[in-house]
Short mmCIF file of N, CA and C in Angstrom, two decimals:
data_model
loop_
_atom_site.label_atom_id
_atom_site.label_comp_id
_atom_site.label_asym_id
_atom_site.label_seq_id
_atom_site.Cartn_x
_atom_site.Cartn_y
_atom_site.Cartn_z
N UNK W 2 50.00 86.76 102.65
CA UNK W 2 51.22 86.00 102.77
C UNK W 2 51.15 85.10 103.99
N UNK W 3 51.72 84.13 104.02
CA UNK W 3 52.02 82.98 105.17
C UNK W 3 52.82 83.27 105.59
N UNK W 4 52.81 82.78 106.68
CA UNK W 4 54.08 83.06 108.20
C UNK W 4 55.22 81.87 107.51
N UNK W 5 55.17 81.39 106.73
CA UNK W 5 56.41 80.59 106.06
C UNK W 5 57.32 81.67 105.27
N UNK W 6 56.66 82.62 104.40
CA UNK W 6 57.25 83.58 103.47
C UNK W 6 58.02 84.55 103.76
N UNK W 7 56.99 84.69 105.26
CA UNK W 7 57.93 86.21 105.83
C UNK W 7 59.25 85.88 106.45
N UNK W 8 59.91 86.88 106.38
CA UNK W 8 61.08 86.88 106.60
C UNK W 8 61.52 88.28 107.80
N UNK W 9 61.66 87.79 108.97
CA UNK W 9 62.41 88.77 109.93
C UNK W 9 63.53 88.67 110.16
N UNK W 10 64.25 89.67 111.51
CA UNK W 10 65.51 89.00 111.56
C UNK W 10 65.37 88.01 112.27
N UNK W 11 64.66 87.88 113.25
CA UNK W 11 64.92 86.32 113.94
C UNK W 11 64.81 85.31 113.60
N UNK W 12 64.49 85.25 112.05
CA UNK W 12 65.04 83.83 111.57
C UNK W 12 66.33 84.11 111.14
N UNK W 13 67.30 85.11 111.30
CA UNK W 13 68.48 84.85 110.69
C UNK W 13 69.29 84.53 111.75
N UNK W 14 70.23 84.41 112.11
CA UNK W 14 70.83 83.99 113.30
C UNK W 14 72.40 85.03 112.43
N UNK W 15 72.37 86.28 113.07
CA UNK W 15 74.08 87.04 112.67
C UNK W 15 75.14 86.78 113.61
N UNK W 16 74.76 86.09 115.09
CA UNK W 16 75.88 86.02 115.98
C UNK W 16 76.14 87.26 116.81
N UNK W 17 75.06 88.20 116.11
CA UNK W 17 75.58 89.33 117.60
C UNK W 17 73.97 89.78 117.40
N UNK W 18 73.48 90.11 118.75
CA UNK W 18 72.29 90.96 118.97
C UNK W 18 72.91 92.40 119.76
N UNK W 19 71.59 92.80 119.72
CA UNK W 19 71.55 94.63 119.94
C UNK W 19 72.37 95.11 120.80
N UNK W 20 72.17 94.11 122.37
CA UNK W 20 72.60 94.60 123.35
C UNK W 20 74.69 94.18 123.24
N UNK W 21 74.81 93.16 122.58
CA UNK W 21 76.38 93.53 122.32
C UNK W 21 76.73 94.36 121.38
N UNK W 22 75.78 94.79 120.70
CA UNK W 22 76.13 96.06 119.28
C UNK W 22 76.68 97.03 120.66
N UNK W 23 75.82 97.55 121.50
CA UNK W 23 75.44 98.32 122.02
C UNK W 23 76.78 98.67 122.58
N UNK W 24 77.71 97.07 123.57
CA UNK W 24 78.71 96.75 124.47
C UNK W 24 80.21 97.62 123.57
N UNK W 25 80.16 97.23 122.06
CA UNK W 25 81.15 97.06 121.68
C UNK W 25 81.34 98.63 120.59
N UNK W 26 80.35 99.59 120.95
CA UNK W 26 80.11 101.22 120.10
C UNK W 26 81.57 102.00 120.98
N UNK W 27 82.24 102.77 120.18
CA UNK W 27 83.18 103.58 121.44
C UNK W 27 82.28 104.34 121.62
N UNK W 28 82.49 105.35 122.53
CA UNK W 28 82.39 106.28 123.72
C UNK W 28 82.44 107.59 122.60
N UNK W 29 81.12 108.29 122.32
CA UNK W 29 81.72 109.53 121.24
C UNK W 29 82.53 110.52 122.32
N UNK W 30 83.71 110.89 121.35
CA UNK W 30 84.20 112.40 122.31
C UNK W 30 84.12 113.60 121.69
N UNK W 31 83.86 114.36 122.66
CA UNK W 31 83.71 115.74 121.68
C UNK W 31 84.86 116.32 121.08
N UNK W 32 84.36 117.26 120.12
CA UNK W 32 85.55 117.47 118.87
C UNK W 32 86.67 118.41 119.96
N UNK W 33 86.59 118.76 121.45
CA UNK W 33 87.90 119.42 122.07
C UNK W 33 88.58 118.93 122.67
N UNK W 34 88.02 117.49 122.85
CA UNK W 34 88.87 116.19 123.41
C UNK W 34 89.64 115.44 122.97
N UNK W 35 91.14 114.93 122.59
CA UNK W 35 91.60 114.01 121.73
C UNK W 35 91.30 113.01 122.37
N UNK W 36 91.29 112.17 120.77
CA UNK W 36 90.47 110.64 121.34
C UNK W 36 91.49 109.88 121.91
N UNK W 37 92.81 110.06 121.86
CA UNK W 37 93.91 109.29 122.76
C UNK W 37 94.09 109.81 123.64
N UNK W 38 93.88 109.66 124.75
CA UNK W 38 94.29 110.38 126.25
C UNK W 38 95.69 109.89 126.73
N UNK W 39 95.87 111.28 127.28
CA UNK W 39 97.51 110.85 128.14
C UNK W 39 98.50 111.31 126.63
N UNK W 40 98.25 111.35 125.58
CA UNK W 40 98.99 112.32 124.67
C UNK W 40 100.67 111.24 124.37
N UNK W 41 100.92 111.70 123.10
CA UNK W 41 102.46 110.98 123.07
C UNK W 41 103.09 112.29 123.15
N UNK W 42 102.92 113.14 123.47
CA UNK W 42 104.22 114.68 123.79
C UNK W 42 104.96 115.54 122.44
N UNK W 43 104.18 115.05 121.57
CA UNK W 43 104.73 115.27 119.69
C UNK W 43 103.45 116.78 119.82
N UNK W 44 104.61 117.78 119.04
CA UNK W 44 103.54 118.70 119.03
C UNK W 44 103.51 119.09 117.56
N UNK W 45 102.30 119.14 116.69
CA UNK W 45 102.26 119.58 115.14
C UNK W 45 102.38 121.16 114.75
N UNK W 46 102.66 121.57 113.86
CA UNK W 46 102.93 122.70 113.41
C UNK W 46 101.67 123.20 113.51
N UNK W 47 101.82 124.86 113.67
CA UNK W 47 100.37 125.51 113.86
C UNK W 47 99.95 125.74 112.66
N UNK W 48 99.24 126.42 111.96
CA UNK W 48 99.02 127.30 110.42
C UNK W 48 100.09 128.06 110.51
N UNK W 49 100.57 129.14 111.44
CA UNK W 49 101.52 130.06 111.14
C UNK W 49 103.06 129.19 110.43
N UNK W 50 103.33 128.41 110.78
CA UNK W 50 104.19 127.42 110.81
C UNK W 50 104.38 126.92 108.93
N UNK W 51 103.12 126.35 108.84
CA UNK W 51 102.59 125.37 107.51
C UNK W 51 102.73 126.83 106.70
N UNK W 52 102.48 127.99 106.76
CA UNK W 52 102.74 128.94 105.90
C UNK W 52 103.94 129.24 105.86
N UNK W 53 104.79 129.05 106.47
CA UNK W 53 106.39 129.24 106.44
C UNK W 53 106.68 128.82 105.68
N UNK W 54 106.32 127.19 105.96
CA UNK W 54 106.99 125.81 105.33
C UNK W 54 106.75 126.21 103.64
N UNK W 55 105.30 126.27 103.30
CA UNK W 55 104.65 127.03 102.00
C UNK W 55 105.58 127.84 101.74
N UNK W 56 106.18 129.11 101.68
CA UNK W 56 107.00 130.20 101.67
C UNK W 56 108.66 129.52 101.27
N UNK W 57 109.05 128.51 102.20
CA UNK W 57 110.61 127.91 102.05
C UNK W 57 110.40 126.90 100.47
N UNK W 58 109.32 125.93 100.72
CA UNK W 58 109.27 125.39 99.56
C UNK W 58 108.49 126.17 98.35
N UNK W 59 108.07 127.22 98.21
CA UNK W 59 108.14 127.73 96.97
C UNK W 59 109.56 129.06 96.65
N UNK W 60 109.92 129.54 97.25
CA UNK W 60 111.62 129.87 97.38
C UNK W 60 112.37 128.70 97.05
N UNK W 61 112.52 127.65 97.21
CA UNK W 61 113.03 126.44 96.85
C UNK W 61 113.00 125.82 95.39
N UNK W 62 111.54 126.01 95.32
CA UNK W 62 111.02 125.93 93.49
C UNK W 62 111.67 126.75 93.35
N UNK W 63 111.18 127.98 93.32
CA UNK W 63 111.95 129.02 92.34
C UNK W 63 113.00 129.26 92.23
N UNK W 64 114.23 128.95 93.09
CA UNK W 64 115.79 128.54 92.77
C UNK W 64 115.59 127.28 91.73
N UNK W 65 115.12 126.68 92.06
CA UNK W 65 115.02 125.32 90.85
C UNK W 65 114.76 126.00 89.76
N UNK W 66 113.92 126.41 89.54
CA UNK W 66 113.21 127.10 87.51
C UNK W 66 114.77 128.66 87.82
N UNK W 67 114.85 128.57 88.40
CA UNK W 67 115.90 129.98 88.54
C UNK W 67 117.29 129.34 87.75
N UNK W 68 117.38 128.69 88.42
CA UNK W 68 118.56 127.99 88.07
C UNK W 68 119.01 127.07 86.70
N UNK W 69 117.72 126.70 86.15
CA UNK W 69 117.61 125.94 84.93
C UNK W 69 117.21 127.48 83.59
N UNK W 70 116.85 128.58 83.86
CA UNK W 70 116.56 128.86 82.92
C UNK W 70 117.84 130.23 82.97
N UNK W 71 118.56 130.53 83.74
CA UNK W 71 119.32 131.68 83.71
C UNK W 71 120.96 130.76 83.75
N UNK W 72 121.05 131.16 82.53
CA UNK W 72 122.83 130.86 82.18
C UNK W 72 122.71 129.72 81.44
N UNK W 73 124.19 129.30 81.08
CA UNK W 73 124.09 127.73 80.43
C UNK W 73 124.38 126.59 81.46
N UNK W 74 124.24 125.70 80.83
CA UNK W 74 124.05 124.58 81.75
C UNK W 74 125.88 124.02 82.26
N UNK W 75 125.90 124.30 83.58
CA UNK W 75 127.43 124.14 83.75
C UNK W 75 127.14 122.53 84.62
N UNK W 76 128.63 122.26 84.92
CA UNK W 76 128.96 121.14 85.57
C UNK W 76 128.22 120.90 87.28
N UNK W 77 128.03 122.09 87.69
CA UNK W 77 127.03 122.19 88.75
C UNK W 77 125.40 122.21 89.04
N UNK W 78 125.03 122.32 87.76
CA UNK W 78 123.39 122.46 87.69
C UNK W 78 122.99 121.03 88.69
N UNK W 79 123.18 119.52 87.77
CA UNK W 79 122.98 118.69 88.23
C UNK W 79 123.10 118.27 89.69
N UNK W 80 123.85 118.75 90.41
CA UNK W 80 124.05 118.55 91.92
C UNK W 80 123.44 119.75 92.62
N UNK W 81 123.17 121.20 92.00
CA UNK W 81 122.48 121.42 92.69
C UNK W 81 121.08 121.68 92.60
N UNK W 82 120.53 121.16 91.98
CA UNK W 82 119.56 120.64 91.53
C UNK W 82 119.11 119.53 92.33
N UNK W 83 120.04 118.87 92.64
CA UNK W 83 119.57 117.57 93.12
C UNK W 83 119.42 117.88 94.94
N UNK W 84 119.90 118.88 95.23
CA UNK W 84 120.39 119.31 96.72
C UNK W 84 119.05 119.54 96.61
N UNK W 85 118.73 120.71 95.98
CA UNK W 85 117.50 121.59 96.05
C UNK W 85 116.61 120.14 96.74
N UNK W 86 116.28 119.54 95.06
CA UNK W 86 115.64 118.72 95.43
C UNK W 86 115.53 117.75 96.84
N UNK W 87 116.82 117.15 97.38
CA UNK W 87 116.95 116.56 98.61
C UNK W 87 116.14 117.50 99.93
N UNK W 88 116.91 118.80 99.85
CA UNK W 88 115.90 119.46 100.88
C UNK W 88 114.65 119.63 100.98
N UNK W 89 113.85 119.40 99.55
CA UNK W 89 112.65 119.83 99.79
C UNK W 89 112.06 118.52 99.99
N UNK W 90 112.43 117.26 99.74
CA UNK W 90 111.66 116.24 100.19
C UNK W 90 111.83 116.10 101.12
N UNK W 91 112.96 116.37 102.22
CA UNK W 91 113.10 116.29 103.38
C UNK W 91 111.82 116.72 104.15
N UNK W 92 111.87 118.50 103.60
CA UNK W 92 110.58 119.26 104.49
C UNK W 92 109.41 119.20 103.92
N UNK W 93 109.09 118.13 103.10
CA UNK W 93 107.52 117.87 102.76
C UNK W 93 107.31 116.65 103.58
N UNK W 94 108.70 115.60 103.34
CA UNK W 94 108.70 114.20 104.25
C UNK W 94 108.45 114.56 106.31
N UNK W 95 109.36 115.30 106.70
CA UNK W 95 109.31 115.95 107.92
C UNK W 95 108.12 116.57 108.42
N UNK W 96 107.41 117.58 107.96
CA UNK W 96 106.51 118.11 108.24
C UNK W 96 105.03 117.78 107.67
N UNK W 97 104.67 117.61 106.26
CA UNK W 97 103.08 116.97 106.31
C UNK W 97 103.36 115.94 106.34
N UNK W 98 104.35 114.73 106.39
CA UNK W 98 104.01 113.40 106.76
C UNK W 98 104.30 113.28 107.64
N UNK W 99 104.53 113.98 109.00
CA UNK W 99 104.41 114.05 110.20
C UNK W 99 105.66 113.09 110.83
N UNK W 100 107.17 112.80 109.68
CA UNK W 100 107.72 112.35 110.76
C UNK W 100 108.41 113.03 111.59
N UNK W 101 108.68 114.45 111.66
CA UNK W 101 109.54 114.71 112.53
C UNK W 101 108.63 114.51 113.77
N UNK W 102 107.48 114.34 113.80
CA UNK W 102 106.61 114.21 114.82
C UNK W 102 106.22 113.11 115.53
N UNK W 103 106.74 111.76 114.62
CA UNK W 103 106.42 110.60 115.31
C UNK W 103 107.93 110.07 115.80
N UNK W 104 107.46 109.10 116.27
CA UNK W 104 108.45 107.65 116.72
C UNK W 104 109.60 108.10 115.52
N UNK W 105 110.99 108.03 116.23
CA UNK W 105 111.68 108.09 115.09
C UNK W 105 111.97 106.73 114.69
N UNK W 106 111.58 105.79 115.15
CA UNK W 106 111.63 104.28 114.62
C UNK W 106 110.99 104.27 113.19
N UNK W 107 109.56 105.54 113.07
CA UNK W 107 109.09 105.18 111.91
C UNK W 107 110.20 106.04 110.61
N UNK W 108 110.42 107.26 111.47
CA UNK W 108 111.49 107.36 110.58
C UNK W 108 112.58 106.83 109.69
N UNK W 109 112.84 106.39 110.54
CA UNK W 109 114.07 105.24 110.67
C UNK W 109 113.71 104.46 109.37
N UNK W 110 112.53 103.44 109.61
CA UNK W 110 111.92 102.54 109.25
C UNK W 110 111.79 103.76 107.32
N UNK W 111 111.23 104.78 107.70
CA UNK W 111 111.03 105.40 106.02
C UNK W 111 111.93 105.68 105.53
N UNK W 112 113.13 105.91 106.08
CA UNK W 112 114.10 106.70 104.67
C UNK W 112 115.25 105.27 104.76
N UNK W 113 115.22 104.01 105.48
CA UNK W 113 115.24 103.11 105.35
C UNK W 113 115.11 102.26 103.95
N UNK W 114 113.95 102.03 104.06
CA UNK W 114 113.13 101.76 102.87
C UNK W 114 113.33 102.96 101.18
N UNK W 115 113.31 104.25 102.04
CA UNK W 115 113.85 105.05 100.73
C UNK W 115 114.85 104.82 100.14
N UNK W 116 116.06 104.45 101.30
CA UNK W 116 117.68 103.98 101.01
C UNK W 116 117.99 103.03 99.62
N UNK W 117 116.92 101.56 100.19
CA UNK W 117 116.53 100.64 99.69
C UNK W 117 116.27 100.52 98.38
N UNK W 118 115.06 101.82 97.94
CA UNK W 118 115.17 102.50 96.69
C UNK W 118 115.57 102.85 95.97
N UNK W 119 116.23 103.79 96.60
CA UNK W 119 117.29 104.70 95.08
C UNK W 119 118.48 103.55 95.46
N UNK W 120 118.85 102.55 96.17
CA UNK W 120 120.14 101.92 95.60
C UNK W 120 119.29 101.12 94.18
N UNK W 121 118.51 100.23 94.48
CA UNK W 121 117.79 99.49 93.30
C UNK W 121 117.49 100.34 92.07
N UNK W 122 117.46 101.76 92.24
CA UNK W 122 116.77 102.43 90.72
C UNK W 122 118.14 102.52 90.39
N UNK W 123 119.29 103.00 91.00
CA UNK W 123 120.82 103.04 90.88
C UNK W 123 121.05 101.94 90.07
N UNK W 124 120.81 100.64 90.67
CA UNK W 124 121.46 99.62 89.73
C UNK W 124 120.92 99.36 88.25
N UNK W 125 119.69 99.71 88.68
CA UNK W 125 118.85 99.54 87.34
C UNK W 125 119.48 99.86 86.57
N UNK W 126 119.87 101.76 86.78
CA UNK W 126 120.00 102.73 85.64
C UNK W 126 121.75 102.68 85.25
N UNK W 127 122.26 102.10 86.07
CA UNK W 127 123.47 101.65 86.15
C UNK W 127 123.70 100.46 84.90
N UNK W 128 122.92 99.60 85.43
CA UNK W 128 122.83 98.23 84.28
C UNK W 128 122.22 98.68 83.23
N UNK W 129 121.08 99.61 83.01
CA UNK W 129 121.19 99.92 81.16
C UNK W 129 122.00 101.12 80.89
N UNK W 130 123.04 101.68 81.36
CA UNK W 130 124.04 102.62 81.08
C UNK W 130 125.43 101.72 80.73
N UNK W 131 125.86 100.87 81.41
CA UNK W 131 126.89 100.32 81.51
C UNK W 131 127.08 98.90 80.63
N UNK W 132 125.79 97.97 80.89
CA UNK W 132 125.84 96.86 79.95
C UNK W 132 124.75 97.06 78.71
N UNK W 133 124.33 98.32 77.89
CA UNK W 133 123.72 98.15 76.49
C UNK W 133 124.41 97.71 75.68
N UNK W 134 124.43 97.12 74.45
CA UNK W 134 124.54 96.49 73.78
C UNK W 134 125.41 97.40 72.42
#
């Protein structure tokens, strides 16, 4: 082969060489160090904790299937049904999506946006209940 054919990198020109690869690598930390120092003061549930939570929300199910399959269906099923339901998204929303743990701005900012939601599925279900044909 000819020195025309070959191909290294220094005929390519990428805009960064080794020694800024090198500048711009973080700092590894070891796995007992958090990689944010100085901490935001939010503390997460331990395992003992997350097994609780496990324990409340399946007690929670099982009032739900409890409740739908024992007796007839009275004027209360639907609301509490829906409670059930409200609490348990609360403590799946709160605890594995970590907002009781962050910024409550992001909070704020999520059930915000949830608000936002169920008014729009509201109208939806509102407008094919109310104006069908």
């Amino acid at each position: 082969m000819s020195s025309e054919t070959d191909i290294t990198d220094s005929d390519h020109d990428y805009g960064i060489g080794p020694d800024q690869l090198a500048d711009e690598t973080p700092p590894a930390y070891p796995p007992s160090q958090p990689i944010h120092e100085g901490g935001h003061g939010h503390k997460e549930p331990s395992d003992a904790q997350y097994i609780w939570i496990a324990i409340i929300l399946a007690v929670l199910t099982a009032l739900e299937i409890l409740s739908t399959e024992a007796g007839p269906d009275g004027p209360w099923l639907v609301p509490t049904l829906i409670v059930l339901m409200l609490v348990k998204f609360w403590v799946v929303a709160s605890f594995f999506m970590h907002l009781r743990f962050d910024n409550r701005l992001f909070s704020f900012l999520f059930y915000l946006g949830l608000g936002f939601a169920v008014v729009l599925y509201s109208a939806v279900l509102a407008t094919f209940h109310f104006w069908t044909g």
